[in-house]
Amino acid sequence: MKVLPRVPLAALLVSTVPALHAADPLLFSFFRNNGEDGLYLASSDDGLTWTALHGDRPLLRPQVGESKLMRDPSILRAADGVFHMVWTTAWGGATIGHASSPDLIHWSPQQAVPAMAGIDGVANCWAPELFEDRGEFVILWASTVRGRFPETLGTASRQNNHRIYATRTRDFRAFTPPQLFYDPGFIVIDAALFRPGSGHEFAMVVKNETLTPPAKNLFLTYSGSLDGPWTKPGPPISGPDWAEGPSPVRIGGYWYIYFDKYRDHRYGAVRSRDLTHWEDVTGRIRMPEGARHGTVFRAPRAVVDRLRQGENR
């Protein structure tokens, strides 16, 4: 009898999970108002026209964190097919929310992750984003730590002198100590990692949060490693309107970056074939009314079909 090499169970499980394809539908996770309602989802087949799911009602209500909010929901489908979501639980505090789901309908118990545990002077943990790298999850978020980066405090709004921090985990139970992930020498929030596919291993779209003089725009930076160094910040890509909450996704031959034009109370988007020359497609997208700071991601068509079929239940 031929003996086959032993394969770890985790690898066997991953091998049976259907991979995502460019033809799979797009989903958009978002919140409304101040985040008390919870998670909303919308779907699209072309990235331009988005339709609210679940009868335009919340799919998941917030239960954890300092203020029990569910703002800035970021969802990632992991390599094993499980969807993980992180979110902002409060305007002020040191936790972020986490829950997981096999189908975006049935959810695990929510947990408040002590993202900035062990660090004194933490004012907030805003807009966490998820990224998976070789079986490890990286969670990014923006925090102000009182007393840090005094050289840029005069450019801040309400003393919020943010930088990007990160922790890593394989199981969402044990987390590495929080570390400073990105400091370009000015105030930044809302960082989203992605793989650009050429030239660099990793790319990141970030918001310049400088108030004085006002910037409030999005830019790109690149690195060959998640440990850095990161390239010099690129030019603004989001136009003259103040923007936040960027979400990059590949659609056809373009990279789309969606973002919240929060002062205009609407969503915007730009797209590019080469991540250098950008086209503003804000006038072509249709998002659910009142949608705020979310994440665009792909899901298997069977998952999206079940969400669409159950939207009136």
PDB file of N, CA and C in Angstrom, residues 174-245:
ATOM      1  N   ALA A 174      -5.289  34.967  20.565  1.00  0.00           N
ATOM      2  CA  ALA A 174      -3.985  35.460  21.006  1.00  0.00           C
ATOM      3  C   ALA A 174      -3.505  36.515  20.020  1.00  0.00           C
ATOM      4  N   PHE A 175      -3.077  37.652  20.550  1.00  0.00           N
ATOM      5  CA  PHE A 175      -2.667  38.780  19.720  1.00  0.00           C
ATOM      6  C   PHE A 175      -1.264  39.233  20.120  1.00  0.00           C
ATOM      7  N   THR A 176      -0.486  39.645  19.134  1.00  0.00           N
ATOM      8  CA  THR A 176       0.821  40.213  19.445  1.00  0.00           C
ATOM      9  C   THR A 176       0.639  41.583  20.098  1.00  0.00           C
ATOM     10  N   PRO A 177       1.632  42.034  20.890  1.00  0.00           N
ATOM     11  CA  PRO A 177       1.521  43.368  21.482  1.00  0.00           C
ATOM     12  C   PRO A 177       1.363  44.427  20.392  1.00  0.00           C
ATOM     13  N   PRO A 178       0.569  45.458  20.639  1.00  0.00           N
ATOM     14  CA  PRO A 178       0.383  46.501  19.628  1.00  0.00           C
ATOM     15  C   PRO A 178       1.690  47.224  19.342  1.00  0.00           C
ATOM     16  N   GLN A 179       1.902  47.510  18.057  1.00  0.00           N
ATOM     17  CA  GLN A 179       3.120  48.196  17.645  1.00  0.00           C
ATOM     18  C   GLN A 179       2.784  49.323  16.683  1.00  0.00           C
ATOM     19  N   LEU A 180       3.615  50.351  16.694  1.00  0.00           N
ATOM     20  CA  LEU A 180       3.503  51.408  15.696  1.00  0.00           C
ATOM     21  C   LEU A 180       3.785  50.803  14.328  1.00  0.00           C
ATOM     22  N   PHE A 181       2.846  50.957  13.391  1.00  0.00           N
ATOM     23  CA  PHE A 181       2.980  50.341  12.077  1.00  0.00           C
ATOM     24  C   PHE A 181       3.397  51.353  11.014  1.00  0.00           C
ATOM     25  N   TYR A 182       2.867  52.573  11.096  1.00  0.00           N
ATOM     26  CA  TYR A 182       3.151  53.539  10.034  1.00  0.00           C
ATOM     27  C   TYR A 182       3.132  54.960  10.583  1.00  0.00           C
ATOM     28  N   ASP A 183       4.245  55.642  10.399  1.00  0.00           N
ATOM     29  CA  ASP A 183       4.385  57.046  10.784  1.00  0.00           C
ATOM     30  C   ASP A 183       5.127  57.787   9.677  1.00  0.00           C
ATOM     31  N   PRO A 184       4.397  58.503   8.810  1.00  0.00           N
ATOM     32  CA  PRO A 184       5.063  59.225   7.726  1.00  0.00           C
ATOM     33  C   PRO A 184       5.563  60.612   8.127  1.00  0.00           C
ATOM     34  N   GLY A 185       5.424  60.956   9.406  1.00  0.00           N
ATOM     35  CA  GLY A 185       5.839  62.274   9.863  1.00  0.00           C
ATOM     36  C   GLY A 185       4.705  63.275   9.922  1.00  0.00           C
ATOM     37  N   PHE A 186       3.471  62.819   9.664  1.00  0.00           N
ATOM     38  CA  PHE A 186       2.291  63.664   9.822  1.00  0.00           C
ATOM     39  C   PHE A 186       1.125  62.788  10.274  1.00  0.00           C
ATOM     40  N   ILE A 187       0.008  63.400  10.598  1.00  0.00           N
ATOM     41  CA  ILE A 187      -1.126  62.677  11.171  1.00  0.00           C
ATOM     42  C   ILE A 187      -1.811  61.832  10.096  1.00  0.00           C
ATOM     43  N   VAL A 188      -2.037  60.546  10.404  1.00  0.00           N
ATOM     44  CA  VAL A 188      -2.677  59.632   9.445  1.00  0.00           C
ATOM     45  C   VAL A 188      -3.707  58.765  10.158  1.00  0.00           C
ATOM     46  N   ILE A 189      -4.770  58.412   9.435  1.00  0.00           N
ATOM     47  CA  ILE A 189      -5.770  57.454   9.894  1.00  0.00           C
ATOM     48  C   ILE A 189      -6.179  56.591   8.700  1.00  0.00           C
ATOM     49  N   ASP A 190      -7.047  55.612   8.941  1.00  0.00           N
ATOM     50  CA  ASP A 190      -7.737  54.870   7.885  1.00  0.00           C
ATOM     51  C   ASP A 190      -6.776  54.257   6.859  1.00  0.00           C
ATOM     52  N   ALA A 191      -5.967  53.314   7.304  1.00  0.00           N
ATOM     53  CA  ALA A 191      -5.024  52.631   6.413  1.00  0.00           C
ATOM     54  C   ALA A 191      -5.602  51.296   5.958  1.00  0.00           C
ATOM     55  N   ALA A 192      -5.489  51.001   4.657  1.00  0.00           N
ATOM     56  CA  ALA A 192      -5.972  49.736   4.094  1.00  0.00           C
ATOM     57  C   ALA A 192      -4.875  49.116   3.246  1.00  0.00           C
ATOM     58  N   LEU A 193      -4.480  47.897   3.594  1.00  0.00           N
ATOM     59  CA  LEU A 193      -3.436  47.169   2.868  1.00  0.00           C
ATOM     60  C   LEU A 193      -4.013  46.389   1.698  1.00  0.00           C
ATOM     61  N   PHE A 194      -3.209  46.259   0.627  1.00  0.00           N
ATOM     62  CA  PHE A 194      -3.564  45.363  -0.469  1.00  0.00           C
ATOM     63  C   PHE A 194      -2.307  44.982  -1.230  1.00  0.00           C
ATOM     64  N   ARG A 195      -2.418  43.948  -2.045  1.00  0.00           N
ATOM     65  CA  ARG A 195      -1.298  43.517  -2.877  1.00  0.00           C
ATOM     66  C   ARG A 195      -1.479  44.110  -4.272  1.00  0.00           C
ATOM     67  N   PRO A 196      -0.580  44.986  -4.705  1.00  0.00           N
ATOM     68  CA  PRO A 196      -0.777  45.666  -5.991  1.00  0.00           C
ATOM     69  C   PRO A 196      -0.569  44.781  -7.205  1.00  0.00           C
ATOM     70  N   GLY A 197       0.156  43.663  -7.035  1.00  0.00           N
ATOM     71  CA  GLY A 197       0.299  42.724  -8.140  1.00  0.00           C
ATOM     72  C   GLY A 197       1.509  42.937  -9.020  1.00  0.00           C
ATOM     73  N   SER A 198       2.183  44.059  -8.878  1.00  0.00           N
ATOM     74  CA  SER A 198       3.399  44.295  -9.670  1.00  0.00           C
ATOM     75  C   SER A 198       4.202  45.407  -9.010  1.00  0.00           C
ATOM     76  N   GLY A 199       5.512  45.298  -9.137  1.00  0.00           N
ATOM     77  CA  GLY A 199       6.381  46.359  -8.644  1.00  0.00           C
ATOM     78  C   GLY A 199       6.712  46.259  -7.172  1.00  0.00           C
ATOM     79  N   HIS A 200       5.706  46.113  -6.337  1.00  0.00           N
ATOM     80  CA  HIS A 200       5.901  46.022  -4.889  1.00  0.00           C
ATOM     81  C   HIS A 200       5.042  44.886  -4.340  1.00  0.00           C
ATOM     82  N   GLU A 201       5.489  44.309  -3.239  1.00  0.00           N
ATOM     83  CA  GLU A 201       4.734  43.227  -2.614  1.00  0.00           C
ATOM     84  C   GLU A 201       3.450  43.736  -1.968  1.00  0.00           C
ATOM     85  N   PHE A 202       3.539  44.905  -1.316  1.00  0.00           N
ATOM     86  CA  PHE A 202       2.406  45.444  -0.582  1.00  0.00           C
ATOM     87  C   PHE A 202       2.188  46.911  -0.934  1.00  0.00           C
ATOM     88  N   ALA A 203       0.938  47.304  -0.927  1.00  0.00           N
ATOM     89  CA  ALA A 203       0.554  48.703  -1.077  1.00  0.00           C
ATOM     90  C   ALA A 203      -0.399  49.046   0.053  1.00  0.00           C
ATOM     91  N   MET A 204      -0.481  50.337   0.353  1.00  0.00           N
ATOM     92  CA  MET A 204      -1.372  50.787   1.411  1.00  0.00           C
ATOM     93  C   MET A 204      -1.933  52.145   1.018  1.00  0.00           C
ATOM     94  N   VAL A 205      -3.241  52.280   1.116  1.00  0.00           N
ATOM     95  CA  VAL A 205      -3.887  53.564   0.897  1.00  0.00           C
ATOM     96  C   VAL A 205      -4.252  54.107   2.272  1.00  0.00           C
ATOM     97  N   VAL A 206      -3.904  55.373   2.513  1.00  0.00           N
ATOM     98  CA  VAL A 206      -3.974  55.981   3.837  1.00  0.00           C
ATOM     99  C   VAL A 206      -4.576  57.376   3.715  1.00  0.00           C
ATOM    100  N   LYS A 207      -5.209  57.826   4.801  1.00  0.00           N
ATOM    101  CA  LYS A 207      -5.712  59.198   4.828  1.00  0.00           C
ATOM    102  C   LYS A 207      -4.738  60.119   5.556  1.00  0.00           C
ATOM    103  N   ASN A 208      -4.393  61.221   4.903  1.00  0.00           N
ATOM    104  CA  ASN A 208      -3.664  62.309   5.551  1.00  0.00           C
ATOM    105  C   ASN A 208      -4.684  63.099   6.361  1.00  0.00           C
ATOM    106  N   GLU A 209      -4.568  63.067   7.677  1.00  0.00           N
ATOM    107  CA  GLU A 209      -5.563  63.652   8.571  1.00  0.00           C
ATOM    108  C   GLU A 209      -5.177  65.055   9.043  1.00  0.00           C
ATOM    109  N   THR A 210      -4.136  65.621   8.435  1.00  0.00           N
ATOM    110  CA  THR A 210      -3.688  66.952   8.835  1.00  0.00           C
ATOM    111  C   THR A 210      -4.796  67.980   8.651  1.00  0.00           C
ATOM    112  N   LEU A 211      -5.026  68.776   9.695  1.00  0.00           N
ATOM    113  CA  LEU A 211      -6.046  69.819   9.637  1.00  0.00           C
ATOM    114  C   LEU A 211      -5.456  71.182   9.318  1.00  0.00           C
ATOM    115  N   THR A 212      -4.242  71.457   9.828  1.00  0.00           N
ATOM    116  CA  THR A 212      -3.626  72.763   9.648  1.00  0.00           C
ATOM    117  C   THR A 212      -2.225  72.618   9.074  1.00  0.00           C
ATOM    118  N   PRO A 213      -2.014  72.995   7.789  1.00  0.00           N
ATOM    119  CA  PRO A 213      -3.041  73.383   6.816  1.00  0.00           C
ATOM    120  C   PRO A 213      -3.840  72.154   6.385  1.00  0.00           C
ATOM    121  N   PRO A 214      -5.101  72.323   5.945  1.00  0.00           N
ATOM    122  CA  PRO A 214      -5.952  71.168   5.681  1.00  0.00           C
ATOM    123  C   PRO A 214      -5.449  70.305   4.531  1.00  0.00           C
ATOM    124  N   ALA A 215      -5.402  68.993   4.775  1.00  0.00           N
ATOM    125  CA  ALA A 215      -5.070  68.022   3.728  1.00  0.00           C
ATOM    126  C   ALA A 215      -6.298  67.134   3.517  1.00  0.00           C
ATOM    127  N   LYS A 216      -6.556  66.228   4.479  1.00  0.00           N
ATOM    128  CA  LYS A 216      -7.777  65.415   4.466  1.00  0.00           C
ATOM    129  C   LYS A 216      -7.970  64.664   3.147  1.00  0.00           C
ATOM    130  N   ASN A 217      -6.878  64.096   2.615  1.00  0.00           N
ATOM    131  CA  ASN A 217      -6.946  63.372   1.350  1.00  0.00           C
ATOM    132  C   ASN A 217      -6.333  61.988   1.492  1.00  0.00           C
ATOM    133  N   LEU A 218      -6.451  61.192   0.430  1.00  0.00           N
ATOM    134  CA  LEU A 218      -5.923  59.840   0.413  1.00  0.00           C
ATOM    135  C   LEU A 218      -4.668  59.770  -0.442  1.00  0.00           C
ATOM    136  N   PHE A 219      -3.727  58.924  -0.042  1.00  0.00           N
ATOM    137  CA  PHE A 219      -2.501  58.727  -0.813  1.00  0.00           C
ATOM    138  C   PHE A 219      -2.070  57.266  -0.706  1.00  0.00           C
ATOM    139  N   LEU A 220      -1.130  56.876  -1.564  1.00  0.00           N
ATOM    140  CA  LEU A 220      -0.600  55.512  -1.582  1.00  0.00           C
ATOM    141  C   LEU A 220       0.854  55.486  -1.130  1.00  0.00           C
ATOM    142  N   THR A 221       1.231  54.365  -0.530  1.00  0.00           N
ATOM    143  CA  THR A 221       2.614  54.098  -0.192  1.00  0.00           C
ATOM    144  C   THR A 221       2.868  52.606  -0.397  1.00  0.00           C
ATOM    145  N   TYR A 222       4.137  52.214  -0.595  1.00  0.00           N
ATOM    146  CA  TYR A 222       4.458  50.832  -0.983  1.00  0.00           C
ATOM    147  C   TYR A 222       5.607  50.290  -0.133  1.00  0.00           C
ATOM    148  N   SER A 223       5.660  48.946  -0.063  1.00  0.00           N
ATOM    149  CA  SER A 223       6.744  48.306   0.661  1.00  0.00           C
ATOM    150  C   SER A 223       6.918  46.877   0.171  1.00  0.00           C
ATOM    151  N   GLY A 224       8.125  46.359   0.324  1.00  0.00           N
ATOM    152  CA  GLY A 224       8.389  44.961   0.019  1.00  0.00           C
ATOM    153  C   GLY A 224       8.130  44.051   1.192  1.00  0.00           C
ATOM    154  N   SER A 225       7.803  44.639   2.363  1.00  0.00           N
ATOM    155  CA  SER A 225       7.588  43.864   3.573  1.00  0.00           C
ATOM    156  C   SER A 225       6.566  44.580   4.449  1.00  0.00           C
ATOM    157  N   LEU A 226       5.766  43.797   5.179  1.00  0.00           N
ATOM    158  CA  LEU A 226       4.835  44.403   6.122  1.00  0.00           C
ATOM    159  C   LEU A 226       5.547  45.075   7.285  1.00  0.00           C
ATOM    160  N   ASP A 227       6.826  44.798   7.434  1.00  0.00           N
ATOM    161  CA  ASP A 227       7.626  45.459   8.464  1.00  0.00           C
ATOM    162  C   ASP A 227       8.257  46.752   7.960  1.00  0.00           C
ATOM    163  N   GLY A 228       7.962  47.116   6.686  1.00  0.00           N
ATOM    164  CA  GLY A 228       8.531  48.331   6.119  1.00  0.00           C
ATOM    165  C   GLY A 228       9.946  48.098   5.613  1.00  0.00           C
ATOM    166  N   PRO A 229      10.622  49.177   5.186  1.00  0.00           N
ATOM    167  CA  PRO A 229      10.163  50.567   5.181  1.00  0.00           C
ATOM    168  C   PRO A 229       9.142  50.827   4.073  1.00  0.00           C
ATOM    169  N   TRP A 230       8.347  51.895   4.255  1.00  0.00           N
ATOM    170  CA  TRP A 230       7.358  52.305   3.271  1.00  0.00           C
ATOM    171  C   TRP A 230       7.884  53.474   2.455  1.00  0.00           C
ATOM    172  N   THR A 231       7.492  53.504   1.200  1.00  0.00           N
ATOM    173  CA  THR A 231       7.971  54.566   0.317  1.00  0.00           C
ATOM    174  C   THR A 231       7.416  55.917   0.743  1.00  0.00           C
ATOM    175  N   LYS A 232       8.002  56.948   0.208  1.00  0.00           N
ATOM    176  CA  LYS A 232       7.522  58.304   0.445  1.00  0.00           C
ATOM    177  C   LYS A 232       6.045  58.396   0.022  1.00  0.00           C
ATOM    178  N   PRO A 233       5.201  59.049   0.821  1.00  0.00           N
ATOM    179  CA  PRO A 233       3.781  59.150   0.462  1.00  0.00           C
ATOM    180  C   PRO A 233       3.588  59.715  -0.941  1.00  0.00           C
ATOM    181  N   GLY A 234       2.698  59.081  -1.704  1.00  0.00           N
ATOM    182  CA  GLY A 234       2.410  59.534  -3.050  1.00  0.00           C
ATOM    183  C   GLY A 234       1.514  60.762  -3.051  1.00  0.00           C
ATOM    184  N   PRO A 235       1.219  61.295  -4.229  1.00  0.00           N
ATOM    185  CA  PRO A 235       0.356  62.474  -4.324  1.00  0.00           C
ATOM    186  C   PRO A 235      -1.086  62.123  -3.966  1.00  0.00           C
ATOM    187  N   PRO A 236      -1.894  63.103  -3.591  1.00  0.00           N
ATOM    188  CA  PRO A 236      -3.301  62.835  -3.275  1.00  0.00           C
ATOM    189  C   PRO A 236      -4.025  62.248  -4.481  1.00  0.00           C
ATOM    190  N   ILE A 237      -4.925  61.291  -4.213  1.00  0.00           N
ATOM    191  CA  ILE A 237      -5.651  60.638  -5.302  1.00  0.00           C
ATOM    192  C   ILE A 237      -7.159  60.851  -5.203  1.00  0.00           C
ATOM    193  N   SER A 238      -7.629  61.478  -4.125  1.00  0.00           N
ATOM    194  CA  SER A 238      -9.071  61.522  -3.860  1.00  0.00           C
ATOM    195  C   SER A 238      -9.739  62.831  -4.252  1.00  0.00           C
ATOM    196  N   GLY A 239      -9.006  63.754  -4.885  1.00  0.00           N
ATOM    197  CA  GLY A 239      -9.630  64.992  -5.327  1.00  0.00           C
ATOM    198  C   GLY A 239      -9.704  66.036  -4.227  1.00  0.00           C
ATOM    199  N   PRO A 240     -10.386  67.157  -4.492  1.00  0.00           N
ATOM    200  CA  PRO A 240     -10.386  68.278  -3.541  1.00  0.00           C
ATOM    201  C   PRO A 240     -11.279  68.078  -2.325  1.00  0.00           C
ATOM    202  N   ASP A 241     -12.269  67.185  -2.390  1.00  0.00           N
ATOM    203  CA  ASP A 241     -13.179  66.994  -1.262  1.00  0.00           C
ATOM    204  C   ASP A 241     -12.513  66.178  -0.165  1.00  0.00           C
ATOM    205  N   TRP A 242     -12.827  66.481   1.075  1.00  0.00           N
ATOM    206  CA  TRP A 242     -12.289  65.711   2.186  1.00  0.00           C
ATOM    207  C   TRP A 242     -12.784  64.270   2.095  1.00  0.00           C
ATOM    208  N   ALA A 243     -11.875  63.323   2.310  1.00  0.00           N
ATOM    209  CA  ALA A 243     -12.181  61.907   2.099  1.00  0.00           C
ATOM    210  C   ALA A 243     -11.629  61.079   3.246  1.00  0.00           C
ATOM    211  N   GLU A 244     -12.283  59.941   3.513  1.00  0.00           N
ATOM    212  CA  GLU A 244     -11.792  59.008   4.516  1.00  0.00           C
ATOM    213  C   GLU A 244     -12.310  57.603   4.210  1.00  0.00           C
ATOM    214  N   GLY A 245     -11.834  56.640   4.993  1.00  0.00           N
ATOM    215  CA  GLY A 245     -12.323  55.269   4.859  1.00  0.00           C
ATOM    216  C   GLY A 245     -12.051  54.623   3.522  1.00  0.00           C
TER     217      GLY A 245
END
